[in-house]
Amino acid sequence: MKKNLLLLAASTLVSIGAMATGYYHIRTTGTTSEYNMNQSTGTSAIYTGTGTAKANELFSPAVSLPFAFSFYGNAVTQFKASSSGYITFDVSQTTDVTSNTALPNASAPKNAIFAFWDNLRLQTITQGSSTFPSDIRTWTYGTAPNRVFVVQWRLTQTNDGSNATNVTYFAIRLYENDSHFDVVHNYGFGTFSATVGCQNADASSGYSILSSPNQNFGGNSGSYDAAKSHVYSFYYGTQPAISLKLVKNATPAIASISNTSGISVAVDGSNYGSSTITGGKINYSVNNGAAVTTSFTTSVSPSGGISTITSTTKYVAQAADAGTDKTFKVWITEINGGADASDTLTFSVFINKGVFGTKNVFVEEGSGAWCGWCPDGHFRLHDILNANPTNVVGVVHHNNDGMATTEGNTINTAFATGYPYGVVDRVTFSDQEEAGLNRGLWAGKVTERLNAPTPVNVTVTDRTYNTTTRTVNFKVKAKFVDYSKGDYRINAYIIENNVRGPKISATSTTWNQSNYMSSQQGGATSYQALKDLPPKIVGYYHQHVVRKVLSGDWGTTGVIPAIAAEGGEYVKDYTWTIPAEGVITYDAADGNISEEYRSTVTGPGINKHYDMKIVAFVSKYSADLKGHEVLNVVEVPLAWNTGVEEEAAKTMPATVYPNPTSGITSINFNSNVTGNISIAVMDITGKKVMDVTSGVFAKGEHTLYFDATNLNNGVYFVAIKGDKESATARLVIAK
């Protein structure tokens, strides 16, 4: 149950109901952060389910609204909420109605809003040690005179005797000083047949969406994503034929002067009217300059339909624009050839130069010694790091065992979709709903990120380690090769390899690792070593364990300014004293077993400085977890006493690895200057057979990747061409 974003989507729902003045609706998708389905502060439970099915359908007590609300033109101040998914403003009603119908209908509750009217029950569910509450809650957000009052149903189930088979969460929101209300369908799973709509006090006027009384839940299926919640907004009055609202900027938030073809100016427009919009004129201005006007023929369907409207005239950024925001204003006129116009949408686009740094990829795994599937994740991470020894960094955040950290618990709570899970650069990929990934996806997503552009290089400098005091000092430097804008934060982890802890007992999962892949358990895995190990691995070597988070959950704010300058260097100093080294002993019955993946030999187990590394990274921060992308990361040994930054000399202008190759192939080159560089693969006749990439690259070392799977066997050349330099590397394809 996660996440936030505003995104409107098309709806083909058609209304039914009386022709007299009444309500019509627009369906959109996504809620803003002001509304939180998981709100806890300031909420009041007005109806609470128990651990058993309710004996009969019930109303809540009469509840007073925090403000008078206009419903069908009349002020209402109190309501009752039904366990069957509706509220009524007629607080004299005492009989709940569970047989839902389309509206209007004299047998339906009067003076009522139907969020999800069906034969429902509220029943708390307990699974293992977790209890999931089922209730109707209320709360208010915003400030007068623009408050919003929420009535929310949690863990609502069909009242058919089944338990947790069909479950959904939904809410009604009433808006102050407005006859507008909406119904939010957060998420659910299973199948329902419900009514969504409203009806006046004598049933002479009513309105329900077309799919009523057989409407299933809206929103995401199976997990909560605020961006996928369905919102049915109800408006009192006559729906206009044409009403276009600009609801979202579709222009990139960051653009580059290296894109000489220009910036496409586009917005998402939502049609609140009853007629299809077929065209008009899109207008934009930059920094209040002259309007640029072009025609468009985009079709926008009625009653909540949404389409992207794009200007055919692009904005071309100039060199002087680099490092600045440009304020765009966009509006639509002459809709369908008439006088109707939209509102104006204002947004900013940050301009940079499009220079790339040297990208490393960060993999964070969530694990636990209690988790029998997690060793398979450990082995997969091991394979990824072995395949990418110079440009991928991996760490493991433990949960509910002897290696868990407070900050790791926060990160696991934010991203975990089950254990083991992993996040790759904390990115939510376009084909995924969550940043947390199943272990089978990690390797592929790492490959996707290897060529991701980054504006910053990260280094660890001035490392010193005092063997007497066990204190390490170092600096993390973020050097920006291009202008960048955002809430960027520096963080550093201390990770440790070969971590063992005291046995405690043979079955303890504080340090001993559960292993469902053991041949004694029969779990599926491709790793023979896990099959050969026991179901409880005493003395298991835990690798890449996050032992200390030095800058809090999400990094140190304020070190990097809101606009990072091209060439800007931002430094964070760190000091940490390693706790005393732990010597681990085991019972004689465990035997002197020393293997690659475990050891029950008495000796150092934790806080070993020689097994520790520093992982430093720069990441974005946002209230939305989908905005926590890691820009770059680096890993260096902790015990390094020179006090000098580690640098490796690169003597070859360009190298290709592996070579021969048949699949994913790396290209390493060292640029002497910042400038334009293009990379292509040529056959032996000099004919180009593949474009790898092109763009502005910063001075220094770079590693890029391409897929050679579609190249035929033979000899090729990788050609690297810059403004003032070039290089060629021989490439052999052998399948």
XYZ file of C-alpha atoms in Angstrom:
735
model
C 0.000 0.000 0.000
C 2.183 2.796 -1.270
C 3.023 5.924 -3.109
C 1.843 9.363 -4.576
C 1.479 11.306 -7.910
C -1.180 13.245 -9.859
C -2.037 11.759 -13.236
C -5.394 12.076 -14.980
C -6.626 9.310 -17.258
C -9.334 8.728 -19.819
C -12.751 7.390 -18.976
C -15.519 6.179 -21.252
C -18.095 6.074 -18.479
C -21.463 7.604 -19.432
C -23.955 8.955 -16.939
C -27.577 8.012 -16.442
C -30.219 9.719 -14.325
C -32.795 12.477 -14.390
C -32.567 15.271 -16.969
C -33.378 17.944 -14.381
C -30.608 19.817 -12.631
C -28.507 17.275 -10.840
C -25.019 15.849 -10.789
C -22.679 14.696 -13.525
C -19.251 13.136 -13.042
C -15.719 13.108 -14.412
C -13.462 10.106 -13.804
C -9.769 10.761 -13.294
C -6.856 8.735 -12.014
C -4.469 9.597 -9.173
C -4.641 11.541 -5.926
C -2.384 14.322 -4.676
C -0.274 13.983 -1.532
C -2.776 15.988 0.562
C -4.928 12.873 0.621
C -3.260 9.847 2.168
C -5.134 6.551 2.261
C -2.949 5.526 5.192
C -3.633 8.704 7.179
C -3.311 8.093 10.913
C -2.976 11.533 12.527
C -6.249 13.281 13.319
C -8.539 10.445 12.237
C -11.674 9.309 14.095
C -13.160 5.819 13.788
C -16.959 6.135 13.580
C -17.574 2.426 12.936
C -15.186 -0.389 13.871
C -15.299 -3.949 12.623
C -14.435 -6.917 14.823
C -12.696 -10.218 14.199
C -16.013 -11.887 13.339
C -18.614 -11.171 10.706
C -21.242 -8.643 11.803
C -24.617 -10.079 12.670
C -26.550 -7.364 10.844
C -25.875 -4.282 8.740
C -25.280 -1.145 10.750
C -25.080 2.635 10.590
C -22.546 4.725 12.414
C -23.865 7.266 14.921
C -24.820 10.665 13.494
C -21.636 12.620 12.767
C -21.427 16.417 12.446
C -19.603 17.853 9.453
C -16.859 20.428 10.147
C -18.606 22.747 7.661
C -22.030 23.000 6.009
C -22.048 21.161 2.686
C -24.387 21.884 -0.227
C -25.997 18.700 -1.529
C -28.595 18.979 -4.307
C -28.734 22.708 -3.496
C -29.518 22.187 0.213
C -27.178 22.678 3.155
C -26.443 19.516 5.148
C -24.543 19.376 8.446
C -24.789 15.754 9.661
C -24.583 12.274 8.206
C -24.599 8.590 9.052
C -22.205 6.142 7.413
C -23.327 2.657 6.437
C -21.178 -0.446 6.521
C -22.672 -1.078 3.065
C -20.566 1.657 1.482
C -22.636 4.880 1.511
C -23.472 7.899 3.673
C -26.889 9.481 4.156
C -27.546 13.061 5.231
C -30.959 11.968 6.533
C -29.863 11.001 10.041
C -33.388 9.822 10.885
C -32.779 6.707 8.780
C -32.277 3.586 10.892
C -32.579 0.769 8.361
C -29.588 -0.090 6.251
C -30.244 -1.098 2.625
C -27.877 -3.726 1.238
C -29.487 -4.518 -2.147
C -27.898 -1.984 -4.455
C -29.538 -0.639 -7.622
C -28.955 1.912 -10.346
C -30.130 5.440 -9.498
C -32.573 7.079 -9.058
C -34.591 4.432 -7.269
C -37.246 4.893 -4.563
C -36.025 1.771 -2.745
C -32.502 3.154 -2.433
C -31.385 5.236 0.582
C -32.396 8.903 0.259
C -30.254 12.028 0.456
C -27.213 9.812 0.070
C -23.811 9.523 -1.585
C -22.872 6.012 -2.641
C -19.122 5.473 -2.601
C -19.344 1.716 -3.186
C -22.834 0.472 -2.344
C -23.046 -3.299 -2.066
C -23.826 -5.968 0.503
C -20.638 -5.389 2.488
C -19.188 -6.036 5.904
C -16.344 -4.622 7.996
C -14.345 -7.412 9.613
C -10.823 -7.180 11.030
C -8.418 -9.764 9.582
C -5.516 -11.384 11.442
C -2.773 -13.112 9.460
C 0.060 -14.555 11.512
C 1.234 -11.847 13.907
C -0.305 -9.004 11.858
C -3.777 -7.546 12.387
C -5.407 -5.459 9.663
C -8.093 -3.092 10.994
C -11.483 -2.780 9.309
C -13.436 0.402 9.986
C -14.994 3.639 8.760
C -12.835 6.674 9.574
C -13.109 10.413 9.115
C -10.607 13.257 9.014
C -10.235 16.761 7.606
C -7.342 18.272 5.681
C -6.687 21.754 4.319
C -7.576 25.102 5.898
C -10.825 27.083 5.900
C -12.480 28.066 3.652
C -10.976 25.287 1.496
C -11.170 22.270 3.774
C -11.822 18.719 2.597
C -13.695 16.240 4.785
C -12.960 12.546 4.245
C -15.067 9.491 5.067
C -13.035 6.330 4.413
C -13.916 2.641 4.468
C -10.988 0.315 5.213
C -10.761 -3.411 4.576
C -14.320 -3.703 3.278
C -15.372 -7.215 2.273
C -18.331 -8.802 0.537
C -20.829 -9.995 3.105
C -21.075 -13.526 1.703
C -19.433 -15.516 4.504
C -15.964 -15.596 2.912
C -13.003 -14.094 4.707
C -10.513 -11.810 2.924
C -11.571 -13.093 -0.515
C -12.915 -9.790 -1.828
C -11.447 -6.700 -0.171
C -11.351 -3.030 -1.112
C -10.606 0.431 0.314
C -12.524 3.559 -0.759
C -13.533 7.042 0.437
C -15.830 10.034 -0.048
C -14.398 13.570 -0.011
C -16.634 16.637 0.589
C -15.256 20.047 -0.428
C -15.973 23.169 1.622
C -17.852 26.076 -0.055
C -18.526 23.843 -3.030
C -21.230 21.388 -4.039
C -18.472 19.267 -5.523
C -17.692 15.911 -3.953
C -15.734 12.937 -5.155
C -15.398 9.223 -4.554
C -11.908 7.716 -4.353
C -11.386 4.026 -5.042
C -7.964 3.337 -3.595
C -7.394 -0.327 -4.432
C -8.663 -3.831 -3.849
C -8.726 -7.414 -5.022
C -11.491 -9.831 -5.914
C -14.880 -9.122 -7.500
C -17.733 -6.848 -6.414
C -21.006 -5.578 -7.929
C -21.541 -2.107 -6.523
C -23.248 1.226 -7.213
C -21.389 4.545 -7.363
C -23.498 7.713 -7.435
C -25.904 9.893 -5.442
C -29.619 10.498 -4.853
C -31.652 13.409 -3.471
C -34.025 13.459 -0.505
C -37.177 12.192 -2.301
C -35.536 10.014 -5.018
C -36.836 12.356 -7.725
C -33.280 12.940 -8.875
C -30.422 10.496 -8.811
C -27.278 9.702 -10.728
C -25.016 6.670 -10.989
C -22.139 5.803 -13.258
C -23.113 3.556 -16.160
C -21.525 0.390 -14.780
C -23.719 0.577 -11.657
C -25.062 -1.585 -10.067
C -22.269 -3.907 -11.260
C -19.243 -1.670 -10.674
C -16.091 -3.452 -9.469
C -13.555 -1.640 -7.282
C -11.305 0.971 -8.884
C -7.641 1.737 -8.403
C -4.800 -0.751 -8.471
C -5.464 -4.465 -8.115
C -3.652 -6.106 -5.218
C -1.577 -3.209 -3.845
C -2.028 0.491 -3.154
C -0.559 3.014 -5.561
C -1.922 6.553 -5.141
C -1.148 7.280 -8.797
C -3.596 4.542 -9.821
C -6.502 5.386 -7.537
C -9.707 6.058 -9.471
C -11.405 9.345 -8.614
C -15.049 9.979 -9.555
C -15.664 13.735 -9.232
C -19.334 14.770 -9.037
C -20.440 18.298 -10.015
C -23.883 19.857 -9.478
C -25.428 21.541 -12.490
C -25.452 21.086 -16.260
C -22.348 19.657 -17.856
C -20.902 22.081 -20.452
C -20.386 20.827 -23.988
C -16.745 21.953 -24.025
C -14.545 22.381 -20.952
C -10.824 21.715 -21.305
C -8.506 21.794 -18.295
C -4.732 21.564 -18.592
C -3.797 19.152 -15.853
C -0.190 18.095 -16.356
C 3.012 19.289 -17.934
C 4.173 16.805 -20.590
C 7.329 18.791 -21.385
C 10.568 17.351 -19.918
C 11.422 18.967 -16.573
C 15.080 19.071 -17.626
C 16.242 19.861 -21.153
C 19.634 20.303 -22.728
C 21.184 22.826 -25.073
C 22.895 19.845 -26.724
C 19.462 18.940 -28.135
C 19.739 21.264 -31.117
C 16.385 20.124 -32.524
C 14.668 21.922 -29.648
C 12.323 21.201 -26.739
C 8.853 19.842 -27.531
C 6.315 21.900 -25.596
C 3.389 19.678 -24.606
C 0.655 19.451 -21.974
C -1.970 16.917 -20.967
C -5.481 18.278 -21.379
C -8.561 16.726 -19.752
C -11.992 17.225 -21.280
C -14.570 17.981 -18.577
C -17.235 18.642 -21.203
C -19.768 16.367 -22.875
C -18.465 16.772 -26.449
C -15.287 15.401 -28.026
C -12.561 17.987 -28.593
C -11.056 17.552 -32.053
C -8.650 20.467 -32.388
C -7.755 24.068 -31.764
C -4.650 26.135 -31.207
C -1.905 25.600 -28.640
C -0.074 28.686 -27.408
C 3.041 29.029 -25.285
C 5.311 31.763 -24.035
C 8.725 31.552 -22.380
C 9.586 33.970 -19.565
C 6.516 36.048 -20.540
C 7.857 36.540 -24.052
C 5.898 36.583 -27.281
C 3.297 33.872 -27.730
C 4.065 31.018 -30.104
C 0.834 29.684 -31.662
C 0.286 26.533 -33.723
C -2.737 24.413 -34.613
C -3.390 20.909 -33.289
C -5.833 18.145 -34.251
C -5.543 15.957 -31.153
C -8.773 14.211 -30.136
C -9.807 14.466 -26.472
C -12.769 12.270 -25.511
C -15.540 13.687 -23.287
C -16.170 13.331 -19.541
C -12.644 12.866 -18.263
C -10.837 11.937 -21.450
C -7.220 13.013 -21.546
C -4.760 13.558 -24.388
C -1.354 15.127 -24.841
C -1.435 18.303 -26.930
C 1.901 19.267 -28.488
C 3.084 22.423 -30.215
C 4.654 21.783 -33.613
C 7.034 24.687 -32.969
C 9.801 23.696 -30.563
C 11.707 25.927 -28.182
C 15.431 25.913 -28.932
C 17.545 26.599 -25.842
C 20.624 28.791 -26.226
C 24.060 28.438 -24.619
C 23.243 31.314 -22.255
C 20.229 29.341 -20.950
C 22.405 26.653 -19.330
C 21.970 26.574 -15.567
C 18.698 28.505 -15.575
C 14.975 27.846 -15.291
C 12.690 28.838 -18.111
C 9.073 29.588 -17.172
C 6.625 28.225 -19.730
C 2.978 29.242 -19.951
C 0.710 27.125 -22.127
C -2.951 27.646 -23.031
C -5.410 26.372 -25.640
C -7.681 28.610 -27.750
C -10.227 28.257 -30.563
C -11.298 24.815 -29.333
C -13.207 23.024 -32.109
C -12.933 26.243 -34.102
C -15.007 28.240 -31.632
C -14.389 30.772 -28.881
C -13.821 28.293 -26.067
C -10.419 28.306 -24.362
C -8.689 26.348 -21.640
C -7.072 27.572 -18.479
C -3.327 28.405 -18.455
C -0.735 25.939 -17.184
C 2.559 27.357 -15.887
C 5.660 25.247 -15.295
C 9.443 25.470 -15.314
C 12.029 23.682 -17.445
C 15.612 23.561 -16.211
C 18.243 23.896 -18.926
C 21.617 22.155 -18.743
C 24.404 21.292 -21.184
C 23.756 17.565 -21.475
C 27.211 16.493 -20.236
C 27.553 12.938 -18.863
C 29.599 11.759 -15.903
C 30.910 8.217 -15.335
C 27.957 6.143 -14.187
C 28.067 3.413 -11.525
C 24.930 1.464 -10.586
C 23.763 0.914 -7.007
C 21.948 -2.293 -5.989
C 20.382 -2.423 -2.513
C 19.045 -5.792 -1.407
C 16.589 -6.307 1.446
C 17.229 -9.519 3.366
C 16.947 -11.268 6.701
C 18.623 -14.230 8.354
C 15.109 -15.570 9.023
C 14.277 -15.460 5.304
C 14.785 -18.860 3.720
C 14.557 -17.507 0.172
C 17.136 -14.771 0.796
C 20.316 -16.807 0.182
C 19.189 -17.092 -3.440
C 19.172 -13.282 -3.517
C 22.660 -13.182 -1.953
C 24.002 -15.461 -4.686
C 22.327 -13.440 -7.445
C 23.849 -10.214 -6.095
C 27.228 -11.974 -5.948
C 26.899 -12.896 -9.647
C 25.943 -9.344 -10.629
C 28.948 -7.866 -8.807
C 31.319 -10.435 -10.289
C 30.042 -9.642 -13.789
C 30.401 -5.881 -13.194
C 33.383 -5.482 -10.842
C 34.117 -1.819 -11.616
C 30.758 -0.178 -12.156
C 28.166 -1.833 -9.877
C 28.051 -1.485 -6.091
C 25.910 -3.791 -3.962
C 24.798 -3.624 -0.331
C 22.370 -5.605 1.837
C 19.936 -4.001 4.302
C 18.987 -6.598 6.914
C 15.584 -6.882 8.531
C 14.659 -8.260 11.955
C 17.976 -9.976 12.702
C 21.318 -9.179 14.368
C 22.465 -7.007 11.448
C 19.454 -4.686 11.066
C 19.938 -0.914 11.353
C 17.357 1.758 12.155
C 17.915 3.421 8.790
C 17.819 0.087 6.982
C 14.439 -0.594 8.552
C 13.178 2.699 7.088
C 14.514 1.839 3.641
C 13.071 -1.676 3.778
C 9.696 -0.306 4.843
C 9.748 2.112 1.922
C 10.728 -0.324 -0.825
C 10.138 -3.921 0.300
C 7.700 -5.928 -1.797
C 8.640 -9.164 -0.006
C 11.994 -10.686 0.916
C 14.398 -10.819 -0.728
C 13.747 -7.706 -2.802
C 16.138 -5.298 -4.476
C 16.155 -1.734 -5.737
C 18.413 -0.712 -8.606
C 19.369 2.967 -8.232
C 16.018 3.252 -6.348
C 14.347 3.695 -9.733
C 10.787 2.629 -10.499
C 11.228 1.224 -13.988
C 8.622 1.921 -16.656
C 7.431 -1.694 -16.716
C 7.155 -1.938 -12.916
C 4.703 -0.560 -10.359
C 7.214 -0.423 -7.503
C 10.911 0.339 -7.094
C 11.269 -2.936 -5.150
C 12.107 -5.737 -7.583
C 11.847 -9.510 -7.526
C 15.323 -11.028 -7.524
C 14.862 -12.438 -11.011
C 14.755 -8.873 -12.383
C 17.882 -7.434 -10.761
C 20.464 -8.359 -13.395
C 18.387 -7.069 -16.300
C 17.603 -3.773 -14.574
C 21.304 -3.276 -13.756
C 22.045 -3.566 -17.479
C 19.338 -0.965 -18.204
C 20.973 1.500 -15.825
C 24.604 1.088 -16.901
C 24.271 3.735 -19.615
C 21.955 6.048 -17.660
C 23.148 9.674 -17.849
C 24.431 11.236 -14.642
C 25.514 14.831 -14.009
C 27.762 13.985 -11.038
C 30.845 11.936 -10.239
C 31.338 10.720 -6.663
C 34.712 10.062 -5.028
C 35.952 9.227 -1.525
C 39.082 11.163 -0.528
C 41.358 11.791 2.462
C 40.735 8.420 4.074
C 42.589 7.729 7.283
C 42.195 4.882 9.750
C 43.632 4.924 13.273
C 44.253 1.321 14.337
C 44.481 2.331 18.005
C 41.259 4.303 18.303
C 39.560 2.372 15.468
C 38.403 5.698 14.020
C 37.996 6.265 10.294
C 37.884 9.719 8.702
C 37.074 10.471 5.072
C 35.459 12.952 2.734
C 32.813 12.315 0.084
C 33.108 14.630 -2.892
C 30.287 15.192 -5.384
C 31.641 16.874 -8.501
C 29.041 17.998 -11.015
C 30.066 17.853 -14.666
C 26.876 19.658 -15.661
C 24.317 22.010 -14.177
C 21.666 20.196 -12.184
C 18.606 21.124 -10.152
C 16.914 19.237 -7.326
C 17.103 18.160 -3.711
C 20.317 16.150 -4.036
C 21.836 14.540 -0.959
C 25.107 12.875 -0.027
C 25.117 9.686 2.010
C 27.698 7.120 3.090
C 27.390 3.548 4.325
C 29.929 1.366 6.050
C 29.451 -2.183 4.814
C 31.149 -5.346 6.037
C 31.858 -8.728 4.459
C 32.137 -12.157 6.117
C 29.890 -11.151 8.993
C 29.137 -13.896 11.528
C 27.541 -13.627 14.907
C 27.238 -15.749 18.030
C 25.318 -18.946 17.416
C 22.768 -18.377 20.256
C 21.078 -21.653 19.226
C 21.157 -23.928 16.225
C 17.708 -22.693 15.142
C 18.219 -18.982 15.877
C 17.773 -16.619 12.937
C 19.542 -13.697 14.589
C 22.730 -14.661 12.730
C 22.190 -18.188 11.395
C 20.752 -18.071 7.874
C 17.580 -19.954 6.953
C 17.917 -21.770 3.635
C 14.800 -23.050 1.869
C 16.959 -24.070 -1.116
C 18.642 -26.831 0.876
C 18.198 -30.293 -0.654
C 16.583 -31.151 2.670
C 13.900 -28.528 1.964
C 13.474 -28.987 -1.772
C 13.410 -25.270 -2.728
C 14.166 -24.427 -6.370
C 17.463 -22.698 -7.131
C 20.159 -22.877 -9.776
C 22.903 -22.706 -7.125
C 24.231 -26.142 -6.167
C 26.031 -24.671 -3.145
C 22.689 -23.714 -1.569
C 21.324 -27.191 -2.189
C 24.366 -28.663 -0.408
C 24.038 -26.388 2.638
C 21.645 -27.213 5.526
C 18.223 -25.579 6.174
C 19.789 -23.530 9.024
C 23.297 -22.412 8.086
C 25.217 -21.937 11.336
C 28.242 -19.671 10.849
C 26.939 -18.305 7.532
C 29.121 -15.609 5.946
C 26.882 -12.552 5.424
C 28.303 -10.329 2.658
C 27.883 -6.622 1.812
C 26.069 -6.020 5.113
C 25.177 -2.381 5.844
C 26.635 -1.903 9.327
C 26.396 1.879 9.614
C 24.430 4.583 7.801
C 26.257 7.848 8.347
C 23.836 10.428 6.937
C 20.446 9.241 8.129
C 17.665 7.542 6.179
C 17.836 9.636 3.018
C 21.149 11.521 3.164
C 22.456 14.894 4.307
C 20.570 17.896 3.027
C 22.134 21.312 2.396
C 25.569 20.164 1.230
C 24.572 20.303 -2.430
C 22.709 23.509 -3.366
C 19.320 23.466 -5.070
C 21.075 24.326 -8.318
C 24.423 22.581 -8.615
C 26.884 24.446 -10.797
C 28.791 22.951 -13.684
C 32.177 22.061 -12.191
C 30.844 22.523 -8.663
C 32.439 20.351 -5.967
C 30.469 19.659 -2.804
C 32.099 17.826 0.080
C 30.793 16.068 3.192
C 33.189 15.030 6.012
C 32.610 11.813 7.946
C 34.045 10.338 11.124
C 33.130 6.987 12.620
C 34.570 4.807 15.333
C 34.223 1.086 14.695
C 32.861 -0.834 17.697
C 35.092 -3.434 19.284
C 35.748 -6.482 17.164
C 33.631 -9.481 18.103
C 35.219 -12.903 18.517
C 32.690 -15.606 17.748
C 32.610 -19.021 19.420
C 30.452 -22.042 18.686
C 29.503 -25.216 20.485
C 31.775 -28.200 20.012
C 28.869 -30.016 18.420
C 29.020 -27.636 15.463
C 32.433 -29.024 14.512
C 35.352 -27.272 12.875
C 33.594 -26.852 9.552
C 35.281 -24.296 7.310
C 33.637 -23.785 3.942
C 33.379 -21.031 1.346
C 29.976 -19.922 2.595
C 30.156 -20.613 6.332
C 32.571 -21.259 9.161
C 32.084 -22.532 12.705
C 35.743 -22.011 13.540
C 36.208 -19.682 16.514
C 37.477 -16.268 15.423
C 36.550 -12.700 14.410
C 32.953 -12.363 13.298
C 31.876 -8.713 13.331
C 33.380 -5.191 13.275
C 36.499 -6.251 11.343
C 38.015 -3.109 9.815
C 39.825 -5.097 7.111
C 36.494 -6.522 5.889
C 34.810 -3.126 5.729
C 34.225 -0.777 2.803
C 32.893 2.733 2.359
C 29.959 3.161 -0.022
C 29.254 6.792 -0.909
C 26.485 8.036 -3.163
C 24.419 11.013 -4.280
C 20.660 10.567 -4.556
C 17.591 12.652 -5.154
C 15.064 13.223 -2.396
C 11.310 13.638 -2.734
C 8.248 13.109 -0.583
C 7.270 10.685 -3.342
C 9.347 7.500 -3.104
C 9.449 7.404 -6.897
C 11.685 10.471 -6.703
C 14.620 8.876 -4.815
C 16.843 8.017 -7.772
C 20.521 7.387 -7.022
C 22.599 9.503 -9.423
C 25.953 7.869 -8.761
C 27.794 5.681 -6.261
C 31.336 4.585 -5.435
C 32.853 1.908 -3.184
C 36.368 1.920 -1.652
C 38.078 -0.055 1.146
C 37.709 1.484 4.598
C 41.236 0.766 5.897
C 43.300 3.022 3.639
C 46.010 5.022 5.361
C 47.577 7.071 2.560
C 45.093 9.897 2.916
C 45.241 10.192 -0.860
C 42.400 9.591 -3.270
C 42.682 6.288 -5.072
C 43.082 6.756 -8.800
C 43.970 4.245 -11.454
C 45.851 5.312 -14.547
C 44.285 4.462 -17.880
C 46.847 4.005 -20.661
C 44.606 2.636 -23.422
C 42.508 5.123 -25.348
C 39.763 2.523 -25.728
C 39.168 -1.093 -24.732
C 36.343 -3.554 -25.329
C 35.403 -6.347 -22.912
C 34.758 -9.231 -23.234
C 36.500 -9.732 -26.541
C 35.520 -11.985 -28.305
C 31.926 -11.358 -27.310
C 28.399 -12.422 -28.217
C 26.132 -10.376 -25.947
C 26.408 -7.456 -23.508
C 29.747 -5.736 -24.199
C 31.502 -2.860 -22.419
C 33.433 -0.018 -24.010
C 35.941 1.817 -21.804
C 37.527 5.074 -22.945
C 39.284 8.042 -21.380
C 38.460 11.465 -22.790
C 41.072 14.214 -22.521
C 38.544 17.032 -22.847
C 34.854 17.644 -22.326
C 33.065 17.520 -25.654
C 30.800 15.746 -28.116
C 31.537 12.058 -28.603
C 29.816 9.490 -30.830
C 30.348 5.731 -30.644
C 29.478 3.292 -33.428
C 30.319 -0.248 -34.516
C 31.770 -0.598 -38.063
C 32.336 -3.705 -40.148
C 35.692 -4.392 -41.851
C 34.599 -2.412 -44.935
C 34.038 0.683 -42.824
C 30.235 0.450 -43.023
C 28.379 1.463 -39.867
C 26.332 -1.462 -38.499
C 25.302 -0.062 -35.115
C 25.030 3.294 -33.359
C 25.937 2.846 -29.686
C 25.473 6.369 -28.306
C 26.300 10.028 -28.806
C 26.349 13.040 -26.516
C 28.498 15.390 -24.498
C 30.910 13.562 -22.180
C 32.978 15.072 -19.382
C 36.749 14.805 -19.309
C 37.768 11.508 -17.747
C 37.088 7.797 -17.855
C 33.796 6.382 -19.122
C 32.359 2.895 -19.476
C 29.346 2.242 -21.699
C 27.536 -0.913 -22.747
C 25.859 -2.256 -25.860
C 24.208 -5.519 -26.870
C 26.111 -7.374 -29.611
C 23.588 -10.231 -29.820
C 22.355 -9.248 -33.305
C 25.812 -8.921 -34.878
C 26.995 -11.788 -37.063
C 30.229 -13.638 -36.334
C 33.300 -11.795 -37.565
C 35.671 -8.887 -37.001
C 34.378 -5.372 -36.358
C 35.726 -2.066 -35.045
C 34.333 0.194 -32.355
C 34.857 3.774 -33.513
C 34.909 6.543 -30.898
C 34.907 10.030 -32.395
C 35.136 13.291 -30.486
C 35.558 16.945 -31.398
C 39.341 16.780 -30.927
C 40.113 13.097 -30.374
C 39.213 9.637 -31.601
C 39.945 6.002 -30.875
C 39.320 2.615 -32.457
C 39.090 -0.771 -30.770
C 39.029 -4.119 -32.561
C 35.987 -6.270 -31.766
C 35.466 -9.975 -32.460
C 31.979 -11.534 -32.464
C 32.044 -15.285 -31.766
C 28.830 -17.162 -30.954
